[in-house]
XYZ file of C-alpha atoms in Angstrom:
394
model
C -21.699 -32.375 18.266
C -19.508 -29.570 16.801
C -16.677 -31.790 15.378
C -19.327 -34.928 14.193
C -19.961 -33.902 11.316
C -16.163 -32.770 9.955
C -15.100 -36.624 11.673
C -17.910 -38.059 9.505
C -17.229 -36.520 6.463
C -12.917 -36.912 6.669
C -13.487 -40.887 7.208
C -16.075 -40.735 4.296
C -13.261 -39.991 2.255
C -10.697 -41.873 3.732
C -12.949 -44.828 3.031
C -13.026 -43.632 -0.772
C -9.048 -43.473 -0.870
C -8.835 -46.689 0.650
C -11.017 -48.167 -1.993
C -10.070 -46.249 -4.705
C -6.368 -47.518 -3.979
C -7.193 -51.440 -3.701
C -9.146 -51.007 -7.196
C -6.764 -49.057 -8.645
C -3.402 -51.675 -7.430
C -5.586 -54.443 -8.353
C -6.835 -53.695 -11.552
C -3.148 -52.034 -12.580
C -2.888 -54.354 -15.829
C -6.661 -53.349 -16.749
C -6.158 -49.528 -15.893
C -2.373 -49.748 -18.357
C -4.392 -51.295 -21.400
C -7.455 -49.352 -20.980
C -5.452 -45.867 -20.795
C -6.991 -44.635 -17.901
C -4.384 -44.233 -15.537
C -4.735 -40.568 -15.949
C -7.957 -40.604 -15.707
C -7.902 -42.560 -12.217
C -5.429 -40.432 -11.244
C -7.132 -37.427 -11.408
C -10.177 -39.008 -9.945
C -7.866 -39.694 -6.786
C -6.213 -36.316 -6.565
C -9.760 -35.061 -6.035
C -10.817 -37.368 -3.736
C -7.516 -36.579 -2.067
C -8.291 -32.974 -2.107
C -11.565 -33.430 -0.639
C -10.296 -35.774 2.154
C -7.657 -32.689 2.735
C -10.573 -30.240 3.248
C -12.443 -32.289 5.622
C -9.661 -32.933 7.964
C -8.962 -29.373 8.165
C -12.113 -28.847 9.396
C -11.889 -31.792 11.531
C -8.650 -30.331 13.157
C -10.581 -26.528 12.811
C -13.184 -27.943 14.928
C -10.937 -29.702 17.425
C -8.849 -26.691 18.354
C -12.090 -24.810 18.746
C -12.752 -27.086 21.274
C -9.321 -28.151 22.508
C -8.447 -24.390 24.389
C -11.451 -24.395 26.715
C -11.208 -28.536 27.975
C -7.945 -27.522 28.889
C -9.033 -24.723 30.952
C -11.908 -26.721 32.398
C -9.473 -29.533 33.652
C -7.192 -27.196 34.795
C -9.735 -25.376 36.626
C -10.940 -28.456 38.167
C -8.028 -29.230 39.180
C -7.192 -26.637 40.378
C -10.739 -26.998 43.050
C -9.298 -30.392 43.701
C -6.086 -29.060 44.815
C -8.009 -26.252 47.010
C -10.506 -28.988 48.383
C -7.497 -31.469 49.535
C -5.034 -29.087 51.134
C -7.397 -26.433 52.114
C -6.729 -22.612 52.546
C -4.384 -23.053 55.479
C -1.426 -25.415 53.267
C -1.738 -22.995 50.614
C -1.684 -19.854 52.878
C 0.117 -16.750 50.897
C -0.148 -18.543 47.394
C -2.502 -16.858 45.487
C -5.148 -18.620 43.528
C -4.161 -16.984 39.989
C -0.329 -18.394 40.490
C -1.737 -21.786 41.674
C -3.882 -22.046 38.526
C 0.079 -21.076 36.323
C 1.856 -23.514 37.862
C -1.225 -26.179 37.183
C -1.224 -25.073 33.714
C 2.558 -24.987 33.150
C 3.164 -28.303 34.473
C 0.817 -29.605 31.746
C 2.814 -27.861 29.551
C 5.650 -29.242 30.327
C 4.501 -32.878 30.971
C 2.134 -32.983 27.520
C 5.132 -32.878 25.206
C 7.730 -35.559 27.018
C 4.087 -37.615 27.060
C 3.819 -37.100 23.690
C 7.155 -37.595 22.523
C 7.207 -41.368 24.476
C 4.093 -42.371 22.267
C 5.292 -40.930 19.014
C 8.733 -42.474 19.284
C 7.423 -45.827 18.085
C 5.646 -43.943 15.376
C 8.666 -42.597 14.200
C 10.431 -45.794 13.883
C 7.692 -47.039 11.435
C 7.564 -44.026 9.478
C 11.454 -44.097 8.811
C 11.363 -47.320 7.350
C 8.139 -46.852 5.638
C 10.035 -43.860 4.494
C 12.855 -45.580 3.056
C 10.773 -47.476 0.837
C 8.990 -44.563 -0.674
C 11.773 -43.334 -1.068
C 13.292 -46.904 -3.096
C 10.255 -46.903 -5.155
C 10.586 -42.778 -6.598
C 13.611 -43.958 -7.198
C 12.495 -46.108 -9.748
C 12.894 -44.841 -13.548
C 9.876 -43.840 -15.196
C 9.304 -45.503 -18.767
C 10.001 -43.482 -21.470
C 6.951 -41.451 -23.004
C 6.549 -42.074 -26.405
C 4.182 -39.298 -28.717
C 4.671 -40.212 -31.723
C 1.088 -39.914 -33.287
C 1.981 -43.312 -34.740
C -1.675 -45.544 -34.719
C -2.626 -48.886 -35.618
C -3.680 -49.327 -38.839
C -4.958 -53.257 -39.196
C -3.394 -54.975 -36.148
C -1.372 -57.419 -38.331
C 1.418 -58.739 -35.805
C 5.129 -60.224 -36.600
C 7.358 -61.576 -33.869
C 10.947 -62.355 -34.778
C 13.726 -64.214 -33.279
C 12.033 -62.795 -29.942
C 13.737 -63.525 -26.644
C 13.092 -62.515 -23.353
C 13.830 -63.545 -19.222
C 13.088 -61.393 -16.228
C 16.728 -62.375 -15.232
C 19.455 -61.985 -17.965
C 20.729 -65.515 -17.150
C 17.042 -67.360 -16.952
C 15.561 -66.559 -20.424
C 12.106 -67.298 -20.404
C 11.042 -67.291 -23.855
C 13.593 -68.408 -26.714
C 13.645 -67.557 -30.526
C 10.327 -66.542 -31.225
C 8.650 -66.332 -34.746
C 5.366 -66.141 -35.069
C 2.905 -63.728 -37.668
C -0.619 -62.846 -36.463
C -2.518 -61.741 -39.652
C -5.015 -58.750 -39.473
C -8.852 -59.904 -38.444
C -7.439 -63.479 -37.417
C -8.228 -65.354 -34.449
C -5.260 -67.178 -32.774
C -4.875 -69.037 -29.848
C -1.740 -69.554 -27.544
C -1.561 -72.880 -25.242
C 1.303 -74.584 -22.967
C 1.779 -76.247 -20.096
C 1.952 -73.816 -16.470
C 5.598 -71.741 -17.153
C 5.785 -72.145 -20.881
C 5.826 -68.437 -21.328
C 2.428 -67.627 -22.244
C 1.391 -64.427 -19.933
C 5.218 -63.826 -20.652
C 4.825 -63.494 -24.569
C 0.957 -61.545 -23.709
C 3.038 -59.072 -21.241
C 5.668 -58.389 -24.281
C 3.010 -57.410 -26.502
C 1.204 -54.906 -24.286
C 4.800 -53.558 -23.684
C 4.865 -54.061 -20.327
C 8.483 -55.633 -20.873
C 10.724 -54.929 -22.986
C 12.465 -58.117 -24.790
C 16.220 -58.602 -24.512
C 16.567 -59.542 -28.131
C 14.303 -59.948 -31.506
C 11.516 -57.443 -32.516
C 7.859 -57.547 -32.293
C 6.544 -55.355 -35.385
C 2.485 -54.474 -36.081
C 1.423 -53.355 -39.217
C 5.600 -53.330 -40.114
C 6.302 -50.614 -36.897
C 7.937 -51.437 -34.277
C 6.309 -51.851 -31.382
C 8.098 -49.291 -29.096
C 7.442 -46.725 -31.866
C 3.245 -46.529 -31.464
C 2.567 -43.582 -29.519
C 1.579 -44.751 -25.870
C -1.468 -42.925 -25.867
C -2.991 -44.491 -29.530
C -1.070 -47.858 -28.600
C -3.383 -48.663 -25.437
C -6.591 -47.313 -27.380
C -6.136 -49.865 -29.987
C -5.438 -52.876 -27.761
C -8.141 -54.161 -25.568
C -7.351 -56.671 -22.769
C -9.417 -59.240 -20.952
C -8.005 -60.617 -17.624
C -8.325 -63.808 -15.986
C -9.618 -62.683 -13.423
C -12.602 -59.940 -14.438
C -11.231 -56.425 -13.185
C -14.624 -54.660 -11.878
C -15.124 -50.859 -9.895
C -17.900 -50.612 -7.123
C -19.454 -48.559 -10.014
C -22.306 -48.441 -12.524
C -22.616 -51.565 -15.751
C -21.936 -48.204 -17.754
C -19.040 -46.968 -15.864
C -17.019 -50.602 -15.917
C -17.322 -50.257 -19.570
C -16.613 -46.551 -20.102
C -13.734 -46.948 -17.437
C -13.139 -43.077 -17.539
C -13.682 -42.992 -21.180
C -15.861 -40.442 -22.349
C -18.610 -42.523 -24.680
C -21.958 -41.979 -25.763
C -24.832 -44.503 -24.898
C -25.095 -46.082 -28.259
C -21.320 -46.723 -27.853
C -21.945 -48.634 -24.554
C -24.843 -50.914 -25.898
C -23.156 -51.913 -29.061
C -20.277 -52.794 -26.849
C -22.213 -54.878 -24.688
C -24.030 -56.509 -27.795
C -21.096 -57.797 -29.634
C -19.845 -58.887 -26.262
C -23.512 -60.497 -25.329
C -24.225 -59.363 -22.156
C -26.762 -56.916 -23.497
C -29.752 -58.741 -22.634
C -28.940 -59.754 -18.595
C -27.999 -55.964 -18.259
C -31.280 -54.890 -18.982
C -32.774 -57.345 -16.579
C -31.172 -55.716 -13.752
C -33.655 -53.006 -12.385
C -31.787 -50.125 -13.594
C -29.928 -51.549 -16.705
C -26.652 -49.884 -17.104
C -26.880 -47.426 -14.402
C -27.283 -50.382 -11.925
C -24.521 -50.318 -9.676
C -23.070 -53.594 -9.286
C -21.414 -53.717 -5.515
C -17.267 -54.068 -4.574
C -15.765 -55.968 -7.558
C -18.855 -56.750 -9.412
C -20.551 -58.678 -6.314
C -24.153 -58.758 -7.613
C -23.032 -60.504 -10.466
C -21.786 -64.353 -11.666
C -18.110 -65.055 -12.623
C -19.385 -65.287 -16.196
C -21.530 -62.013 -16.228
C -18.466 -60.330 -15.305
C -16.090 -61.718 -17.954
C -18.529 -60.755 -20.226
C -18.854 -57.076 -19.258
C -14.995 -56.873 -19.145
C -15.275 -57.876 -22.648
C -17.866 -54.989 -23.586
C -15.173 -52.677 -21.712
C -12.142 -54.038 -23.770
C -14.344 -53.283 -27.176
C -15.987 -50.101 -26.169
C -12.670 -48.315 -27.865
C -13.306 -50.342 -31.307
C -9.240 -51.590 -30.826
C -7.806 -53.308 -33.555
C -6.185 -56.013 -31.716
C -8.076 -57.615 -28.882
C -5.453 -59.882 -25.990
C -7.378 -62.503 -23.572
C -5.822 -63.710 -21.038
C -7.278 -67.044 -19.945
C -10.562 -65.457 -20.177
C -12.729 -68.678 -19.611
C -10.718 -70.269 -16.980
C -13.282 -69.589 -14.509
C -16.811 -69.682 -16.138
C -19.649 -72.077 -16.715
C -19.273 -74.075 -20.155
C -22.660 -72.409 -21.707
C -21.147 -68.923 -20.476
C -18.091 -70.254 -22.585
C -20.296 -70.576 -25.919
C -21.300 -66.729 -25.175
C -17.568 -66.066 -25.105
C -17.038 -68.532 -28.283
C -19.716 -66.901 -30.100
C -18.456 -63.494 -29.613
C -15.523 -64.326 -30.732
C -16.314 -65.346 -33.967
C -18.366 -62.551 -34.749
C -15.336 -60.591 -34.679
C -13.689 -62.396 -36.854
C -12.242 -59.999 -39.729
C -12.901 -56.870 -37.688
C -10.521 -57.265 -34.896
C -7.163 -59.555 -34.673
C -7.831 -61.471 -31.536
C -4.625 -63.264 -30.188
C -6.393 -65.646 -26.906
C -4.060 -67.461 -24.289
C -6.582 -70.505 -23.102
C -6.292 -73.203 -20.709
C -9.307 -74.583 -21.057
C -8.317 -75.463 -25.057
C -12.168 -75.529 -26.439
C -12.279 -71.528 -26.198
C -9.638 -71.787 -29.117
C -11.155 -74.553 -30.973
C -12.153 -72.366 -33.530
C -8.911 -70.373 -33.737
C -7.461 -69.578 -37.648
C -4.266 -71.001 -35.766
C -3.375 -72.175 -32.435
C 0.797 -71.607 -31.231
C 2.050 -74.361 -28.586
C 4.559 -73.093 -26.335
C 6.837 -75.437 -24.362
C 9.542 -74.082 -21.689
C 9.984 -71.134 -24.038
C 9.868 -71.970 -27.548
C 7.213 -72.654 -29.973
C 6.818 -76.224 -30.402
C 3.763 -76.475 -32.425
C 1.401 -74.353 -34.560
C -1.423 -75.237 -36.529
C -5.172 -75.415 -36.239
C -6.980 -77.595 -34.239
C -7.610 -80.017 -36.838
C -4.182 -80.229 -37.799
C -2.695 -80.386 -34.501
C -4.786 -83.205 -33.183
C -3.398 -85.457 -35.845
C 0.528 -85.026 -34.377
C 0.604 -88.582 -32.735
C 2.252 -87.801 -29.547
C 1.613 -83.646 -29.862
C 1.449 -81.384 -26.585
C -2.172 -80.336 -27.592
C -3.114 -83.621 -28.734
C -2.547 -84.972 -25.054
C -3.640 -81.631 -23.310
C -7.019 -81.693 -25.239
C -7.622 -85.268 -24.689
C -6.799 -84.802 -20.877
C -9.455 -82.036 -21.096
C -12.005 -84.078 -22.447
C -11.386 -86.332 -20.015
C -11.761 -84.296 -17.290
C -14.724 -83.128 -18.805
């Protein structure tokens, strides 16, 4: 009864590190382009801190209690001992030296007991040890505070190539230009290099060779802080917290409400929010549970233009929702047209009908660029047969 409560509260917290954790390894791309690893972090390190408090007064509440159990198994064995031999075996020992030599043979006996179970435990922790120890290792990227912002989101990629092994280049002699407030699309068979070019651009690589350039600056130079507030990013697969509708789409970010529900009206998923009994402070489960695939992708859009960015990445964003859920994303889209430069890697090629220009990659290179229209009249084209498989399938 004394230590319940300190036991409850330390593995209320542990379950909150736990979670925190998975959301935070799992939603690592999401956390990088939203800028909020700081903020996370800090959210842990108090969570942390709180977790530290309530084990200390788990372990406070245990050694309270330890000292006298000891003495009360001591003391009963110490009966036991007096009950089985009987006065006449332990004739001329006194009871107070008995009780010692009961006590000090625990004493003795706890530790090597100890020591046999912990050995194991020591193994794992070496090796697990080890690793740690690989992984601080690791360089940190270099922090870049320039000041430098965005000022239209126009995009140039030249003579760009990249590989995640010097000898295996993955994407070849790139040239591309993404003007400011256009819609573009990026399509190619499985391992043509599309998440490869999208991770370039959110500077998650580095390229071996070439430049990528926005608004004429280099990439690199855009201060890190100002670079990830004016890119938004929507995942495949739609990164979610066991949180509030308004927390996924402040994600740490400190906005007002009108920011969050013009957000979630240019994204369209203002109107099913405020079905849900307590709009946007309606918590929405582990990873978004209470709602569809497509209600999801669509708050992860409100998220990635809560912070007004002036180039918005999507990364296969309708891969995995209904077709009319599709025409929400499609009409979204062009709404934005002009406001924000929206560069879209699709598999499902009828998200990007639309697109000002659509870039085919194949094993690396661009083989074909134009928009829909245009492309569909290549006899023998990549998109031409991808689209018509597509429509087949469909």
């Amino acid at each position: 009864r004394a230590s319940g409560p300190a036991v409850a509260r330390a593995r209320e917290k542990r379950s909150e590190i736990n979670a925190q954790m998975a959301e935070s390894i799992s939603g690592m791309a999401v956390l990088q382009a939203s800028n909020a690893e700081g903020r996370f972090g800090a959210r842990f390190a108090a969570t942390n801190s709180q977790h530290y408090g309530a084990r200390i007064d788990e372990l406070r509440a245990n050694a309270w209690l330890l000292r006298p159990m000891l003495d009360l198994l001591n003391v009963l064995l110490l009966v036991a001992l007096l009950y089985s031999f009987g006065q006449r075996e332990l004739q001329g020992i006194e009871v107070g030296i008995l009780y010692a030599f009961v006590s000090y043979l625990g004493r003795v006996v706890d530790p090597l007991i100890q020591i046999t179970l912990q050995f194991g435990q020591l193994q794992q922790a070496v090796v697990a040890a080890s690793r740690v120890n690989t992984l601080l290792q690791e360089g940190r990227p270099a922090v870049v505070n320039t000041g430098l912002r965005m000022t239209t989101g126009r995009v140039a990629i030249r003579n760009l190539c990249f590989g995640y092994q010097p000898d295996q280049p993955v994407l070849q002699d790139i040239n591309l230009e993404f003007a400011a407030g256009g819609f573009y699309g990026v399509v190619g068979h499985t391992g043509s290099g599309k998440s490869s070019l999208l991770s370039l651009l959110l500077r998650f690589y580095v390229a071996q060779s070439g430049s990528i350039r926005i608004d004429d600056q280099p990439l690199a130079s855009f201060d890190d802080v100002h670079f990830r507030t004016d890119v938004g990013l929507v995942p495949q697969d739609p990164f979610l917290l066991a949180a509030s509708v308004r927390e996924n789409i402040c994600m740490g970010r400190t906005l007002t409400d009108a920011q969050v529900e013009t957000a979630a009206r240019a994204a369209h998923c203002h109107g099913f929010v405020m079905q849900l009994e307590n709009g946007f402070d309606t918590p929405l489960g582990e990873g978004g549970a209470r709602l569809s695939v497509g209600q999801k992708q669509l708050i992860a859009i409100a998220r990635a233009l809560a912070a007004q960015p002036r180039i918005l990445f999507l990364d296969e964003a309708t891969a995995h929702i209904d077709s009319e859920t599709e025409q929400v994303v499609q009409k979204a889209l062009n709404e934005l047209r002009g406001k924000v430069t929206i560069i879209a890697i699709a598999h499902r090629l009828s998200t990007i009908r639309d697109a000002d220009s659509i870039v085919v990659l194949n094993r690396g290179r661009v083989s074909e660029q134009g928009s829909h229209s245009q492309l569909m009249e290549m006899d023998g084209g990549i998109y031409r047969r991808l689209y018509e498989l597509q429509q087949l399938g469909d």
